[in-house]
Amino acid sequence: MVDLTRRHFIKILGIGSLTFAPGCTSRPEKNLFSNVQAPEDMVTGKATWYASTCRECPAGCGILAKNKEGRVIKIEGNPLHPVNQGRLCMRGQAGVQGVYNPDRIRRPLLKKKDGWQALSFQEAEAFLKEKIDAATQKGENRVHMLTEVVGRSLSALFDDALHKWRSQPPLVFEPFAYESLKTANQRVFGLDGLPSYRMEEADFLLSFGADFLETWLSPVEYGRKFKQMHAVNDGRKGFFVHVSPYQSLTCANADLWLSCYPDAEVVIGLGLIREAFQHGRGKSLSSELRDALQDISSPFTKDKVAELSGVDLDLYGKLITRLQQARKPLIFGTGTGAIGSNSLQVDTVANLLNTLLDPELGLLEFQNRHLVETASRRSEVLTFFKGLAKEPEGVLLLNNVNPAFALPSSGSPVDVLKQESLFTVSFSNFMDDTSRLADLILPVRLPLETWDEYSGTSHIVSMVQPTMAGLTGAPHLGDLFLRLAYGEKSPAKNFQEYLSIKLFSSGVIKDQKDWVNMLREGGLFEKHASGKPSPQWISGDEVRRTLGSVSPPRNAELTFFAAPSLRFFDGRGANRPWLCEVPDPLSKVAWQSPVSINPQTLRQRGLKQGDVVELRSQWGTMEAPVYETEGVRPGVLLMSLGQGHELFGRYAEGMGTNPFKLLSPEVEPVAGSPIFTVNLTSFRSTGRSLGSAHTEGSQGFRTQFGIHYRLRLAHTDGSKVQHGRKIALTTELQDLGKEEKEQKPGLGMWDFPLVLPLPEGYDKKRDVYPPHDHQIYRWAMVVDLDRCIGCNACAAACYAENNVGIVGPDRIREGREMAWLSIERYLDEKNLKKVTFLPMLCQHCDNAPCESVCPVFAPHHSKEGLNNQIFNRCIGTRFCSQNCPYKVRRFNWFDWKWPKPLHLQLNPDVTVRSKGVMEKCSFCVQRIKEAHGLAKDEKREIRDGEVQPACVQTCPTKALVFGNLMDKNSQVRKLTEDWRAYQVMGHLNTKPAVIYLKKVVQEI
Amino acid sequence: MIRVFSAFVLVGLGAFLFQIAGQHPEKAWQAYLVNFILWSAIAQGGLLFSVVLHVTKARWGRPLQGLAESFAAFFPISFILYLLLFFGRAYIFPWLGGDLHGKEGWLTIPFLFSRDAVGLLILYGLGFGYLYHGLKLKRIRGDASEKSREALRARLSVIAVLYIMAYALVLSVLAFDLVMSADPQWISTLFAPYAFVKAFYMGLGGLTIVAALVRIRHREAASLTSSHFHDLGKLFFAFCLLWADFFYCQFLVIWYGNIPEETSYIIQRTMTLPWSRLAWTVFILSFVFPFLILLNKQVKTKPRFMIGLCSLVLVGIWLEHYLLLSPSLNPKADSIPIGFADVLITLGFLGLMAMAVRFALAHFPELIPVQQQEVK
Amino acid sequence: MSGMTYAQIEQTVLHTLRPAPLKYWAVVALTFLGLLIGAGCWAYQIAVGIGVGGQNIPVVWGTYLINFVFWVGIAHSGTLISAILYLFRAGWRNPIARAAETMTVFAVCIAGLFPFIHLGRVWMVYYILPYPNERTLWPNFQSPLVFDVVAISTYLTVSSLFWYTGMLPDLAIVRDRATGLRKRIFQMISLGWTGRHEQWRHYTRAYLFFAALATPLVISVHSVVSWDFALGIVPGWHSTIFAPYFVAGAIHSGLAMVLTLIIPLRRIFHYEAFITENILDNIAKTIIFTGLIVGYAYLVEYFLAWYSHNIVEQESFRWRAFGHYSLQFWVMVICNTVVPLLFFFRKVRRSIPWLFAISVLINIGMWYERFVIIIGGVAHDFMPNAWGLYSPSIIEYGILLGSFSMFFFLFLLFVKHLPSVSMTELKEGIHQGGDHGR
Amino acid sequence: MAVEKCVISLFDDETRAASAIEALRGSPWKLERVHSPIPSDKILNALKLKKSRVGYFTLAGGIIGFFSGVGLAIYTGIQWNLIVSGKPVVAWIPFLIVGFEFTILFAVFGNVLGLLFQTNLPEFQSLRIYDQRCSGEHFGVLASCAEGEENKLMAFFQEKGGEARLI
């Protein structure tokens, strides 16, 4: 299943380890060669790939970091890694922007009355050691630690260290800690953890809010698995129903969105349990459990459910039948966030449903568990802080956590950090809401620069290794702890060694060879057989206790949802310019987080999109611009988490607002999970409209006479529907293959045939121009709309690979975004709840209208069919963009800025465009050239799949395929014969080389 | 003379009826349509010459105006011919019963015929109005008071302006309905102007011929100096260029745009056999010849020569009309389906036109520019 | 006019060349200031980037191209009046020909500036020229913009030569009436013209050819300009009627501008004697005609957009009339086609205020026509997801101001230093015997 | 002939000037040149001049222009040999525009050159023997005669109704 293509193999050969490359610096602009004798695996102009593990979220995908002249310029998925199999999400892509972030703290900072005082790392370390020793002297439990989820070895080190300091092991703080799911698992399966799911084997998915395409557990992995079960094969595809009050990206990919009142999921779940019994399921259950369940679920008849939850009765009925027919159904509980007060019940119900419908529970891998399960419950975190508040003594170590931002602010426990007596140390690299409260900021190396072992799931060992030398000279966290805890008597001379010892002792590796192999391949990935669940079943009265108390659905009031963000996760991504610049796939709004409201609600309040509203809950108040969408129920207000940092560097400060402010500090009593929904006490317009949001160094000045025409929201889309044009097409599952037969080719928009950008695509009756030939290759791409989930990974990858400029909200508002590839979101004209995502990039037309109008041949047709854009020939007439029917050309209105050291990330193979120049997708021509060189050396032609543009490479669902059309056996060529194939606006006879496959939709 | 023409008419009629009776009625009707458009255009364009001169108060062409007005005599015939077209509808509207790409509302036989009939009535009505007042003006010249003459002139001007507008609009609608609709998918915004500029071009051709005949007939008596012919020739030359320009404007834009909905039309007509041959013939007859020849000043003043040249051009334009229509009417044709019958039918129309003009000149001698009546 | 003698004509015209009063120089200074403002804006734009304008994706062409087309349009009537009307021997053009030609020359200069202002990298503009170079980098002769370069430069050259040639005899007159430095200057620039029969013999001929060549040129130039749009495939642009329609539009605006210019001119310089109301009347009539053509073009475009049943075209034209820029659209329709119809009334044609007001309105309308076409077309084209809007930035307004200031600056300099009415042609006018260029 | 004398006579109306020119032809005196403020058919006819040859220059210019225009387009096209929008590298249809513009441009150049050559402008010689009123309202006829005959010549002119002046 790991497809080890040529390209990957080359990469892995290239994979080295910085163990052999001690001296790479990151100052190439000073001297091109990092040092006098360059390490043997560093050849100037040639990339070296280092295998490591992504630490942008707890999922732990395997990555390959592309290192050129000693600096990492791009991160790609590690094809050997079972979690993500070579693919990577946009957050992972943006990891480099953490390392090169211009606002990164380069030296330790000590808080003084009059602000921060910079220390050397040695001083800071000594200072810290002092403090810790002092605290340890004072007595027990004087050293407290709060950390993000870390690898087993490192957390072991933490434990040892803290133990040495006579203190409790550290507390793992993750804003999204899946408490309710863990509790439910514990209740139902007797397993206090997070098993992973064999989603790919299911034929029916029912999710009560689990957003597994965005943030839930392991998005890249489940994205892939989802499309495996949801792709069309021989006329059938799995079915996916999403039950929730609003439309997340995951929900937008569902075949059916069963929109219900907030907190009504459990009602539906119970109803489904009742129906399951009706259909004679649950034989395997113990009788008293069965009775209990039946008692509880019996009142939830179809009508009752419909009435309580506000779902459409008839749809609900269909859902029941589909669910009963399903061979291998899989039910998910609540999502990562946006969890209501019934989350525990919902997750329990989900687990019970799984048990009822598939007593084998074959789709749950109980042995293969997600590491994030080690995160502590919110309740524990709060107790931790309460404890501190009681006696604010000793030292508090904070490893890359941001409680000040991620905990509801009202009566925030975090205030304890302000206490004099408590010496707080933050190992963070950024001045964020929490570290600014710390007394000492001691930045450590970031994941791309450091050693660790982080295995996202329990059946693999995945390495974290330095992919480049430290940019700031900060210490490895591991080394630091070794030194702090053991001083001279350290068990290992550094954490790297400590790590190898650990791995050796745990029998993961036998010898140096294994070690090196691990480093080469990024880990040890042999599969363990997943065991059966140990069904220590929930007891009847337990069920009664858990499910008896269901808080009633909130159909009346205005309910506010804070959803985890595809782009910023819990907010840790908010200072990565790419994540800000790439717009949210559903709202197409960049740089801001508006609050999504149903048009009906808006009309009642006399509001319109772009108005700034004030939301007030009993816990707090905040203001945000309004975004109008059918994607939320009337009465529901939705905002994504992650922005609104008071402090977090230039890209995050003042961008959007932080919905945590509104949330209740309380937790769900049983599971101890936070509650991400809240009832609004007031919701009113501020009368203001969103002005131009503050942004970093806004280039040039810009004032408008009269009205500012663009909508105030920094959104990149024009119309949300396609006005009956041939752009993003869908087809019903049942008419698979029908259309092509009845279709008789003509000249109109709808009956124009698919014409390949090859000589055979020309027809004397239609074409004024003679066909032209290409040399061996005619590059082309196939985009399968049925596979595209709109996750934006491709867009981010494109930014990373092609040095695409970051323009900021003001410029985006003016319509000057630079994205070469953007995921266009089209709503169905008849049903605005149905979404189709359309990756739009240069179509590399054979008869490209943009070319001939240029006075200087800047865009022209290459021998291999590419639509080349010669940057330094362009004089900026912009005629090409005018004449491009796909509007995919981008213009450099100004010189875009890469504040140091962000410029170190720039890809040396791609020109950085100066002002006044047109640019656009080049099919990553630099990669094609590279492949050419390789093929030439080996005296052969480029193999199919050898060239992969950045977007294709990273797409988690393999929606994009790239290759040579002239090769009859190439994958692209074969796909073009699929009857779903069509060209956007093909009747213009541009003969695009980007061929789309219609999305296949199905009714329940 | 008159006999010859009536003979033409009879021959043409005969050929037409024979064709209709035969197994190829569609051929007959196509020839009929082409000729109807062509000869009506000559008449409409011919009169336009006089009208334009009147509106611009240009003095140089006075003696030619009368001759131009004589073309109006063909209007009633043209109208009757148009009405007869109704019986051939099945053969001349390939879109009948075909896919109309949503144009059903516009392309319906009753609506089409009624609107065009109304249009023609208005146009011809104005034409006659102009003719009538023009004649009146000529008649009362000399005697009646300056004042009444002024009044007449004023009214004449109003009608003239209206005629020009009607000319543009009605010919546009005709061009859309009778010619462009032959390929319902195809559109070209310049097509209508192209049509009425062409009509004026033809009108000037016809006028030149008539003027030349008059000149030959009356020798020196005719108050048509060679400078008149020179100016007329220049105008003819100018419109030859304008016509070609309008063709190029359409061709270039469509060629460059490369949108099959548009290109297929010109590809079929100009780039694929057999039609491409015809296209070149038209181009040479109606543009290359007149262009190269009329660069020279002298030839413009040679009546006999001009008759030959103008006839050539008119033949070219006849073929051009044929080229526009026929490919849609005979999509399968592998050779250009012009037969002897087409020639005869054309002769018939020529006869009609000639008789009309002769009739006019005979009944209103003041139209003929001969010495005795002073030219003001 | 026929009442006048040669002497009176000369006297009136030469009178205008006498040293100017202070207020004249004040106005000149004012216009120069405007010119400087424009220049400043441009300099700023070059320094910071073209982004200081309001353009964006999809609307990457803004007011600069609008002004370009507008000024080229203005430039057209000059040649029309001096060449086409000349060929048609419309005697009434004589007294206004010189002013119109001058207007043409200056307008073309300004129009020619705008493509430069528009460029993203104006410092690389020489890439457009077919200059021989080692790497054999040539311009693309299939690009409408290169057609522009060729056409506009040709037009500039030809119209300036035409203008100068036509002025030769007058320069000689000034020379003969002047003294001192001015005499020497005019001796130089009149090339020693003495009105010898040999000179007249060739001159008249050459002048005729000039007219004969300028006529097709003027038509071709604006056709080429129109093809900057029509050759694209953008809905609302890709239309075969554009070439003649733009030519008509150009003449429409040009004539209006002529009125706007000569009405004050005849007032200030007491030209009422030559530039009679009949002439204004004739211009007005011609404007009716061009206005009707423009109106016809609007009509046909709408009809065929509907008839074509091409949903993209239909949406594009629906939006044009009722969408975001409907205001500009209706301004355009009313000013260009409805208002000129007032000229059907003799009273309007004969009243100076009316003439002036309407001419200004038409200029506004024509500017908005270009706005509606250039902005409206792409703002709302094939991909709904890319639909966007555009509004000019203050910099663009500054440059617009600059262009008008420059125009009036040059024109003001002209009227005080060169004969703004062709004395020679006027003399012929009286003198039935003479016939300029036969 | 010995030293020549030049006499210029100014007429305030072209008809008289024309008749004077006619008369001169019969006389022993030589007509040098005629200055007129406007081009006058009468005078030109009286002079019996051949038609001007400027036209040939113009025509030549036009023809050269057309070929150089189209030529340039084709040459540069072939030099790069780049396909744009799938259009043929040598595309006649658009190249005609270039050809046309060049035709006009060169024709005009030819025209101007023709004018300058034929009238050999600029030349400032004739200004020496020239009366400034000729650019105003007078038609000046300049004739030359042998030494001593000047009075006769002047008399001749005066009787023709012009005011004669010896230069």
mmCIF file with all atom_site columns, N, CA and C in Angstrom, chain B residues 20-56:
data_model
loop_
_atom_site.group_PDB
_atom_site.id
_atom_site.type_symbol
_atom_site.label_atom_id
_atom_site.label_alt_id
_atom_site.label_comp_id
_atom_site.label_asym_id
_atom_site.label_entity_id
_atom_site.label_seq_id
_atom_site.pdbx_PDB_ins_code
_atom_site.Cartn_x
_atom_site.Cartn_y
_atom_site.Cartn_z
_atom_site.occupancy
_atom_site.B_iso_or_equiv
_atom_site.pdbx_formal_charge
_atom_site.auth_seq_id
_atom_site.auth_comp_id
_atom_site.auth_asym_id
_atom_site.auth_atom_id
_atom_site.pdbx_PDB_model_num
ATOM 1   N N  . ILE B 1 20 ? -38.730 24.148 -59.766 1.00 0.00 ? 20 ILE B N  1
ATOM 2   C CA . ILE B 1 20 ? -39.685 23.819 -58.700 1.00 0.00 ? 20 ILE B CA 1
ATOM 3   C C  . ILE B 1 20 ? -40.399 22.522 -59.000 1.00 0.00 ? 20 ILE B C  1
ATOM 4   N N  . ALA B 1 21 ? -40.805 22.401 -60.274 1.00 0.00 ? 21 ALA B N  1
ATOM 5   C CA . ALA B 1 21 ? -41.512 21.185 -60.670 1.00 0.00 ? 21 ALA B CA 1
ATOM 6   C C  . ALA B 1 21 ? -40.583 19.983 -60.566 1.00 0.00 ? 21 ALA B C  1
ATOM 7   N N  . GLY B 1 22 ? -39.313 20.204 -60.911 1.00 0.00 ? 22 GLY B N  1
ATOM 8   C CA . GLY B 1 22 ? -38.340 19.110 -60.930 1.00 0.00 ? 22 GLY B CA 1
ATOM 9   C C  . GLY B 1 22 ? -38.061 18.573 -59.533 1.00 0.00 ? 22 GLY B C  1
ATOM 10  N N  . GLN B 1 23 ? -37.009 17.734 -59.423 1.00 0.00 ? 23 GLN B N  1
ATOM 11  C CA . GLN B 1 23 ? -36.790 17.129 -58.103 1.00 0.00 ? 23 GLN B CA 1
ATOM 12  C C  . GLN B 1 23 ? -35.950 18.013 -57.200 1.00 0.00 ? 23 GLN B C  1
ATOM 13  N N  . HIS B 1 24 ? -35.547 19.161 -57.704 1.00 0.00 ? 24 HIS B N  1
ATOM 14  C CA . HIS B 1 24 ? -34.714 20.029 -56.855 1.00 0.00 ? 24 HIS B CA 1
ATOM 15  C C  . HIS B 1 24 ? -35.356 21.392 -56.619 1.00 0.00 ? 24 HIS B C  1
ATOM 16  N N  . PRO B 1 25 ? -36.550 21.388 -56.035 1.00 0.00 ? 25 PRO B N  1
ATOM 17  C CA . PRO B 1 25 ? -37.152 22.704 -55.764 1.00 0.00 ? 25 PRO B CA 1
ATOM 18  C C  . PRO B 1 25 ? -36.261 23.561 -54.874 1.00 0.00 ? 25 PRO B C  1
ATOM 19  N N  . GLU B 1 26 ? -35.515 22.917 -53.965 1.00 0.00 ? 26 GLU B N  1
ATOM 20  C CA . GLU B 1 26 ? -34.698 23.719 -53.040 1.00 0.00 ? 26 GLU B CA 1
ATOM 21  C C  . GLU B 1 26 ? -33.692 24.561 -53.813 1.00 0.00 ? 26 GLU B C  1
ATOM 22  N N  . LYS B 1 27 ? -33.108 23.980 -54.887 1.00 0.00 ? 27 LYS B N  1
ATOM 23  C CA . LYS B 1 27 ? -32.150 24.765 -55.681 1.00 0.00 ? 27 LYS B CA 1
ATOM 24  C C  . LYS B 1 27 ? -32.822 26.040 -56.186 1.00 0.00 ? 27 LYS B C  1
ATOM 25  N N  . ALA B 1 28 ? -34.013 25.856 -56.732 1.00 0.00 ? 28 ALA B N  1
ATOM 26  C CA . ALA B 1 28 ? -34.719 27.018 -57.275 1.00 0.00 ? 28 ALA B CA 1
ATOM 27  C C  . ALA B 1 28 ? -34.878 28.082 -56.200 1.00 0.00 ? 28 ALA B C  1
ATOM 28  N N  . TRP B 1 29 ? -35.325 27.664 -55.041 1.00 0.00 ? 29 TRP B N  1
ATOM 29  C CA . TRP B 1 29 ? -35.612 28.642 -53.993 1.00 0.00 ? 29 TRP B CA 1
ATOM 30  C C  . TRP B 1 29 ? -34.332 29.300 -53.484 1.00 0.00 ? 29 TRP B C  1
ATOM 31  N N  . GLN B 1 30 ? -33.260 28.516 -53.428 1.00 0.00 ? 30 GLN B N  1
ATOM 32  C CA . GLN B 1 30 ? -32.001 29.136 -53.010 1.00 0.00 ? 30 GLN B CA 1
ATOM 33  C C  . GLN B 1 30 ? -31.621 30.248 -53.987 1.00 0.00 ? 30 GLN B C  1
ATOM 34  N N  . ALA B 1 31 ? -31.633 29.906 -55.259 1.00 0.00 ? 31 ALA B N  1
ATOM 35  C CA . ALA B 1 31 ? -31.289 30.911 -56.273 1.00 0.00 ? 31 ALA B CA 1
ATOM 36  C C  . ALA B 1 31 ? -32.207 32.120 -56.115 1.00 0.00 ? 31 ALA B C  1
ATOM 37  N N  . TYR B 1 32 ? -33.481 31.828 -55.881 1.00 0.00 ? 32 TYR B N  1
ATOM 38  C CA . TYR B 1 32 ? -34.467 32.905 -55.719 1.00 0.00 ? 32 TYR B CA 1
ATOM 39  C C  . TYR B 1 32 ? -34.071 33.798 -54.552 1.00 0.00 ? 32 TYR B C  1
ATOM 40  N N  . LEU B 1 33 ? -33.752 33.157 -53.419 1.00 0.00 ? 33 LEU B N  1
ATOM 41  C CA . LEU B 1 33 ? -33.398 33.931 -52.215 1.00 0.00 ? 33 LEU B CA 1
ATOM 42  C C  . LEU B 1 33 ? -32.176 34.805 -52.491 1.00 0.00 ? 33 LEU B C  1
ATOM 43  N N  . VAL B 1 34 ? -31.132 34.170 -53.013 1.00 0.00 ? 34 VAL B N  1
ATOM 44  C CA . VAL B 1 34 ? -29.907 34.927 -53.294 1.00 0.00 ? 34 VAL B CA 1
ATOM 45  C C  . VAL B 1 34 ? -30.234 36.134 -54.158 1.00 0.00 ? 34 VAL B C  1
ATOM 46  N N  . ASN B 1 35 ? -30.964 35.891 -55.237 1.00 0.00 ? 35 ASN B N  1
ATOM 47  C CA . ASN B 1 35 ? -31.272 36.998 -56.142 1.00 0.00 ? 35 ASN B CA 1
ATOM 48  C C  . ASN B 1 35 ? -32.143 38.047 -55.474 1.00 0.00 ? 35 ASN B C  1
ATOM 49  N N  . PHE B 1 36 ? -33.114 37.567 -54.699 1.00 0.00 ? 36 PHE B N  1
ATOM 50  C CA . PHE B 1 36 ? -33.974 38.543 -54.008 1.00 0.00 ? 36 PHE B CA 1
ATOM 51  C C  . PHE B 1 36 ? -33.117 39.484 -53.174 1.00 0.00 ? 36 PHE B C  1
ATOM 52  N N  . ILE B 1 37 ? -32.260 38.915 -52.347 1.00 0.00 ? 37 ILE B N  1
ATOM 53  C CA . ILE B 1 37 ? -31.433 39.761 -51.479 1.00 0.00 ? 37 ILE B CA 1
ATOM 54  C C  . ILE B 1 37 ? -30.572 40.690 -52.316 1.00 0.00 ? 37 ILE B C  1
ATOM 55  N N  . LEU B 1 38 ? -29.928 40.115 -53.334 1.00 0.00 ? 38 LEU B N  1
ATOM 56  C CA . LEU B 1 38 ? -28.990 40.895 -54.140 1.00 0.00 ? 38 LEU B CA 1
ATOM 57  C C  . LEU B 1 38 ? -29.675 42.083 -54.802 1.00 0.00 ? 38 LEU B C  1
ATOM 58  N N  . TRP B 1 39 ? -30.735 41.823 -55.551 1.00 0.00 ? 39 TRP B N  1
ATOM 59  C CA . TRP B 1 39 ? -31.341 42.908 -56.355 1.00 0.00 ? 39 TRP B CA 1
ATOM 60  C C  . TRP B 1 39 ? -32.058 43.909 -55.470 1.00 0.00 ? 39 TRP B C  1
ATOM 61  N N  . SER B 1 40 ? -32.694 43.405 -54.401 1.00 0.00 ? 40 SER B N  1
ATOM 62  C CA . SER B 1 40 ? -33.310 44.375 -53.478 1.00 0.00 ? 40 SER B CA 1
ATOM 63  C C  . SER B 1 40 ? -32.235 45.289 -52.926 1.00 0.00 ? 40 SER B C  1
ATOM 64  N N  . ALA B 1 41 ? -31.094 44.665 -52.574 1.00 0.00 ? 41 ALA B N  1
ATOM 65  C CA . ALA B 1 41 ? -30.008 45.456 -52.001 1.00 0.00 ? 41 ALA B CA 1
ATOM 66  C C  . ALA B 1 41 ? -29.563 46.527 -52.986 1.00 0.00 ? 41 ALA B C  1
ATOM 67  N N  . ILE B 1 42 ? -29.427 46.133 -54.255 1.00 0.00 ? 42 ILE B N  1
ATOM 68  C CA . ILE B 1 42 ? -29.014 47.136 -55.250 1.00 0.00 ? 42 ILE B CA 1
ATOM 69  C C  . ILE B 1 42 ? -29.982 48.304 -55.249 1.00 0.00 ? 42 ILE B C  1
ATOM 70  N N  . ALA B 1 43 ? -31.271 47.972 -55.247 1.00 0.00 ? 43 ALA B N  1
ATOM 71  C CA . ALA B 1 43 ? -32.271 49.044 -55.287 1.00 0.00 ? 43 ALA B CA 1
ATOM 72  C C  . ALA B 1 43 ? -32.164 49.913 -54.037 1.00 0.00 ? 43 ALA B C  1
ATOM 73  N N  . GLN B 1 44 ? -32.145 49.252 -52.860 1.00 0.00 ? 44 GLN B N  1
ATOM 74  C CA . GLN B 1 44 ? -32.101 50.029 -51.605 1.00 0.00 ? 44 GLN B CA 1
ATOM 75  C C  . GLN B 1 44 ? -30.838 50.868 -51.549 1.00 0.00 ? 44 GLN B C  1
ATOM 76  N N  . GLY B 1 45 ? -29.713 50.254 -51.898 1.00 0.00 ? 45 GLY B N  1
ATOM 77  C CA . GLY B 1 45 ? -28.449 50.981 -51.847 1.00 0.00 ? 45 GLY B CA 1
ATOM 78  C C  . GLY B 1 45 ? -28.413 52.096 -52.869 1.00 0.00 ? 45 GLY B C  1
ATOM 79  N N  . GLY B 1 46 ? -28.965 51.814 -54.049 1.00 0.00 ? 46 GLY B N  1
ATOM 80  C CA . GLY B 1 46 ? -28.963 52.834 -55.101 1.00 0.00 ? 46 GLY B CA 1
ATOM 81  C C  . GLY B 1 46 ? -29.641 54.096 -54.618 1.00 0.00 ? 46 GLY B C  1
ATOM 82  N N  . LEU B 1 47 ? -30.853 53.919 -54.085 1.00 0.00 ? 47 LEU B N  1
ATOM 83  C CA . LEU B 1 47 ? -31.586 55.105 -53.624 1.00 0.00 ? 47 LEU B CA 1
ATOM 84  C C  . LEU B 1 47 ? -30.795 55.799 -52.516 1.00 0.00 ? 47 LEU B C  1
ATOM 85  N N  . LEU B 1 48 ? -30.149 55.005 -51.667 1.00 0.00 ? 48 LEU B N  1
ATOM 86  C CA . LEU B 1 48 ? -29.412 55.580 -50.544 1.00 0.00 ? 48 LEU B CA 1
ATOM 87  C C  . LEU B 1 48 ? -28.425 56.638 -51.044 1.00 0.00 ? 48 LEU B C  1
ATOM 88  N N  . PHE B 1 49 ? -27.819 56.380 -52.197 1.00 0.00 ? 49 PHE B N  1
ATOM 89  C CA . PHE B 1 49 ? -26.855 57.335 -52.744 1.00 0.00 ? 49 PHE B CA 1
ATOM 90  C C  . PHE B 1 49 ? -27.467 58.735 -52.804 1.00 0.00 ? 49 PHE B C  1
ATOM 91  N N  . SER B 1 50 ? -28.608 58.777 -53.445 1.00 0.00 ? 50 SER B N  1
ATOM 92  C CA . SER B 1 50 ? -29.274 60.085 -53.570 1.00 0.00 ? 50 SER B CA 1
ATOM 93  C C  . SER B 1 50 ? -29.570 60.665 -52.197 1.00 0.00 ? 50 SER B C  1
ATOM 94  N N  . VAL B 1 51 ? -30.101 59.834 -51.331 1.00 0.00 ? 51 VAL B N  1
ATOM 95  C CA . VAL B 1 51 ? -30.483 60.306 -49.996 1.00 0.00 ? 51 VAL B CA 1
ATOM 96  C C  . VAL B 1 51 ? -29.276 60.907 -49.280 1.00 0.00 ? 51 VAL B C  1
ATOM 97  N N  . VAL B 1 52 ? -28.184 60.152 -49.290 1.00 0.00 ? 52 VAL B N  1
ATOM 98  C CA . VAL B 1 52 ? -26.995 60.625 -48.575 1.00 0.00 ? 52 VAL B CA 1
ATOM 99  C C  . VAL B 1 52 ? -26.530 61.956 -49.137 1.00 0.00 ? 52 VAL B C  1
ATOM 100 N N  . LEU B 1 53 ? -26.485 62.032 -50.464 1.00 0.00 ? 53 LEU B N  1
ATOM 101 C CA . LEU B 1 53 ? -26.051 63.290 -51.061 1.00 0.00 ? 53 LEU B CA 1
ATOM 102 C C  . LEU B 1 53 ? -26.947 64.433 -50.620 1.00 0.00 ? 53 LEU B C  1
ATOM 103 N N  . HIS B 1 54 ? -28.240 64.140 -50.549 1.00 0.00 ? 54 HIS B N  1
ATOM 104 C CA . HIS B 1 54 ? -29.149 65.205 -50.139 1.00 0.00 ? 54 HIS B CA 1
ATOM 105 C C  . HIS B 1 54 ? -28.848 65.641 -48.710 1.00 0.00 ? 54 HIS B C  1
ATOM 106 N N  . VAL B 1 55 ? -28.692 64.645 -47.825 1.00 0.00 ? 55 VAL B N  1
ATOM 107 C CA . VAL B 1 55 ? -28.491 64.982 -46.412 1.00 0.00 ? 55 VAL B CA 1
ATOM 108 C C  . VAL B 1 55 ? -27.198 65.764 -46.233 1.00 0.00 ? 55 VAL B C  1
ATOM 109 N N  . THR B 1 56 ? -26.143 65.334 -46.928 1.00 0.00 ? 56 THR B N  1
ATOM 110 C CA . THR B 1 56 ? -24.857 66.018 -46.745 1.00 0.00 ? 56 THR B CA 1
ATOM 111 C C  . THR B 1 56 ? -24.776 67.291 -47.580 1.00 0.00 ? 56 THR B C  1
#
